Amino acid sequence: MWAALAGAFTNSVFGILRAYVLIALWQARPGLAGYDVIDAVTFCFITQAFIGPMQLFGGGLTIPERIRTGDIALDLVRPASLQAWSLSEDLGRAAYLFLVRGVPPTIIGALVFGIVVPSGRGQWAAFAVSFALGVLVSFAWRYLVALSVCWLADDRGVATVSLVLTTFFSGMMLPLTIFPGWLGELATALPWAAMVQVPADVYLGKAGFLDAVPFQALWAAALLALGALGTQAIRHKVVIQGG
């Protein structure tokens, strides 16, 4: 509990610092990427709220440690799917961190700067669905990173690469809509955009439900399918090793 509250405080402080940077940028370039200053500030605090629930800096799963200790062998013989069991655990963690680490920074941003609030129930519902899909995409990606330990024995290198990719291509640093040319097109087509940029744009009313949700659902299905194949692969590897 105290660790989560400390995380909420840290998110709030960094959110304020990010907000001032974005305010300066949008004052210098009004209307950049179709956002005004209040949109940019809202984007800042909404994305700060995503850090905990979506575990944007990586981790959140116990699989790497269980692979290193050999406990994964017990997980693989359970009647429940390792992927489904890990997902249910991660969804519970995400719901808790959304309340404890996600809501406070947003409230502080609203009090200090003022933020955009969705105009009706339809927009709130669209955001809820998009946010849930963002959590699902995040889990599916982190699950693949966790499974890599079975072959690499150490996830630090992969985790570092994942951190860089997620931070840069999700929209966590800056809105992907300000990226120029082909880089912007590439960034908005990659799965990391489904974690942050897309649900934030749905919240702001910059992306429609029918544009955002199929994109997120496609990446969630693709990554979960890869995770299912990876689970089968590590089960085969454990059997071969006699573990």
Short mmCIF file of C-alpha atoms in Angstrom, two decimals, residues 58-176:
data_model
loop_
_atom_site.label_atom_id
_atom_site.label_comp_id
_atom_site.label_asym_id
_atom_site.label_seq_id
_atom_site.Cartn_x
_atom_site.Cartn_y
_atom_site.Cartn_z
CA GLY A 58 8.24 -3.23 -17.49
CA GLY A 59 7.97 -6.09 -15.04
CA GLY A 60 4.85 -6.88 -13.05
CA LEU A 61 5.06 -10.62 -13.75
CA THR A 62 6.76 -13.29 -11.61
CA ILE A 63 7.47 -15.61 -14.54
CA PRO A 64 11.16 -14.69 -15.04
CA GLU A 65 12.04 -15.54 -11.44
CA ARG A 66 9.98 -18.73 -11.55
CA ILE A 67 11.79 -19.81 -14.71
CA ARG A 68 15.18 -19.21 -13.09
CA THR A 69 14.23 -21.16 -9.95
CA GLY A 70 12.53 -24.00 -11.85
CA ASP A 71 9.14 -23.35 -10.22
CA ILE A 72 7.74 -22.79 -13.70
CA ALA A 73 7.59 -26.60 -14.07
CA LEU A 74 4.84 -26.67 -11.44
CA ASP A 75 2.98 -23.84 -13.17
CA LEU A 76 2.97 -25.71 -16.47
CA VAL A 77 1.30 -28.82 -15.01
CA ARG A 78 -1.53 -26.89 -13.37
CA PRO A 79 -4.98 -27.33 -14.94
CA ALA A 80 -5.16 -23.59 -15.61
CA SER A 81 -3.29 -22.08 -18.54
CA LEU A 82 -0.11 -20.28 -17.49
CA GLN A 83 -1.03 -17.38 -19.74
CA ALA A 84 -4.61 -17.12 -18.45
CA TRP A 85 -3.48 -17.44 -14.83
CA SER A 86 -0.85 -14.73 -15.34
CA LEU A 87 -3.39 -12.50 -17.07
CA SER A 88 -5.93 -12.78 -14.25
CA GLU A 89 -3.24 -11.92 -11.73
CA ASP A 90 -2.08 -8.97 -13.84
CA LEU A 91 -5.61 -7.62 -14.29
CA GLY A 92 -6.12 -7.61 -10.54
CA ARG A 93 -2.85 -5.73 -10.08
CA ALA A 94 -3.81 -3.27 -12.83
CA ALA A 95 -7.20 -2.51 -11.24
CA TYR A 96 -5.59 -1.87 -7.86
CA LEU A 97 -2.83 0.34 -9.27
CA PHE A 98 -5.31 2.29 -11.36
CA LEU A 99 -7.13 3.32 -8.20
CA VAL A 100 -4.07 3.89 -6.01
CA ARG A 101 -1.46 5.16 -8.51
CA GLY A 102 -3.56 6.28 -11.47
CA VAL A 103 -6.35 8.38 -10.02
CA PRO A 104 -4.33 10.63 -7.62
CA PRO A 105 -2.01 12.13 -10.30
CA THR A 106 -5.03 12.86 -12.49
CA ILE A 107 -6.82 14.62 -9.65
CA ILE A 108 -3.71 16.66 -8.85
CA GLY A 109 -3.35 17.62 -12.52
CA ALA A 110 -6.98 18.72 -12.60
CA LEU A 111 -6.56 20.82 -9.46
CA VAL A 112 -3.25 22.44 -10.43
CA PHE A 113 -3.71 22.96 -14.18
CA GLY A 114 -7.20 21.90 -15.18
CA ILE A 115 -7.77 19.03 -17.59
CA VAL A 116 -10.25 17.96 -20.25
CA VAL A 117 -13.13 15.80 -19.02
CA PRO A 118 -15.05 13.53 -21.45
CA SER A 119 -18.32 15.10 -22.45
CA GLY A 120 -20.70 12.19 -21.99
CA ARG A 121 -21.27 8.57 -21.02
CA GLY A 122 -20.49 7.36 -24.52
CA GLN A 123 -17.01 8.87 -24.43
CA TRP A 124 -16.40 7.53 -20.93
CA ALA A 125 -17.48 4.05 -22.06
CA ALA A 126 -15.24 4.26 -25.13
CA PHE A 127 -12.31 5.27 -22.93
CA ALA A 128 -12.99 2.42 -20.49
CA VAL A 129 -12.93 -0.14 -23.31
CA SER A 130 -9.83 1.40 -24.88
CA PHE A 131 -8.04 1.54 -21.52
CA ALA A 132 -8.86 -2.12 -20.82
CA LEU A 133 -7.50 -3.11 -24.22
CA GLY A 134 -4.37 -1.07 -23.53
CA VAL A 135 -3.83 -3.06 -20.33
CA LEU A 136 -4.35 -6.27 -22.30
CA VAL A 137 -1.79 -5.28 -24.96
CA SER A 138 0.67 -4.30 -22.23
CA PHE A 139 0.26 -7.67 -20.52
CA ALA A 140 0.65 -9.58 -23.78
CA TRP A 141 3.89 -7.75 -24.57
CA ARG A 142 5.34 -8.16 -21.06
CA TYR A 143 4.37 -11.85 -21.09
CA LEU A 144 6.49 -12.38 -24.20
CA VAL A 145 9.40 -10.54 -22.59
CA ALA A 146 9.02 -12.71 -19.47
CA LEU A 147 8.97 -15.94 -21.48
CA SER A 148 12.25 -15.00 -23.16
CA VAL A 149 14.04 -15.88 -19.91
CA CYS A 150 13.49 -19.54 -20.74
CA TRP A 151 15.98 -19.19 -23.58
CA LEU A 152 18.15 -16.30 -22.38
CA ALA A 153 18.36 -17.18 -18.64
CA ASP A 154 18.41 -13.43 -17.84
CA ASP A 155 15.77 -10.90 -18.77
CA ARG A 156 17.72 -7.72 -18.00
CA GLY A 157 18.86 -7.10 -21.58
CA VAL A 158 15.43 -7.79 -23.09
CA ALA A 159 13.75 -5.77 -20.33
CA THR A 160 15.99 -2.78 -21.08
CA VAL A 161 15.18 -2.96 -24.80
CA SER A 162 11.49 -3.30 -23.94
CA LEU A 163 11.67 -0.26 -21.66
CA VAL A 164 13.22 1.90 -24.40
CA LEU A 165 10.73 0.76 -27.04
CA THR A 166 7.72 1.15 -24.77
CA THR A 167 8.73 4.56 -23.47
CA PHE A 168 9.51 5.97 -26.91
CA PHE A 169 6.86 4.35 -29.11
CA SER A 170 3.89 4.31 -26.73
CA GLY A 171 3.51 8.09 -26.44
CA MET A 172 4.73 8.14 -22.86
CA MET A 173 7.41 10.73 -23.60
CA LEU A 174 5.59 12.83 -26.19
CA PRO A 175 2.39 12.38 -28.21
CA LEU A 176 3.15 10.22 -31.23
#
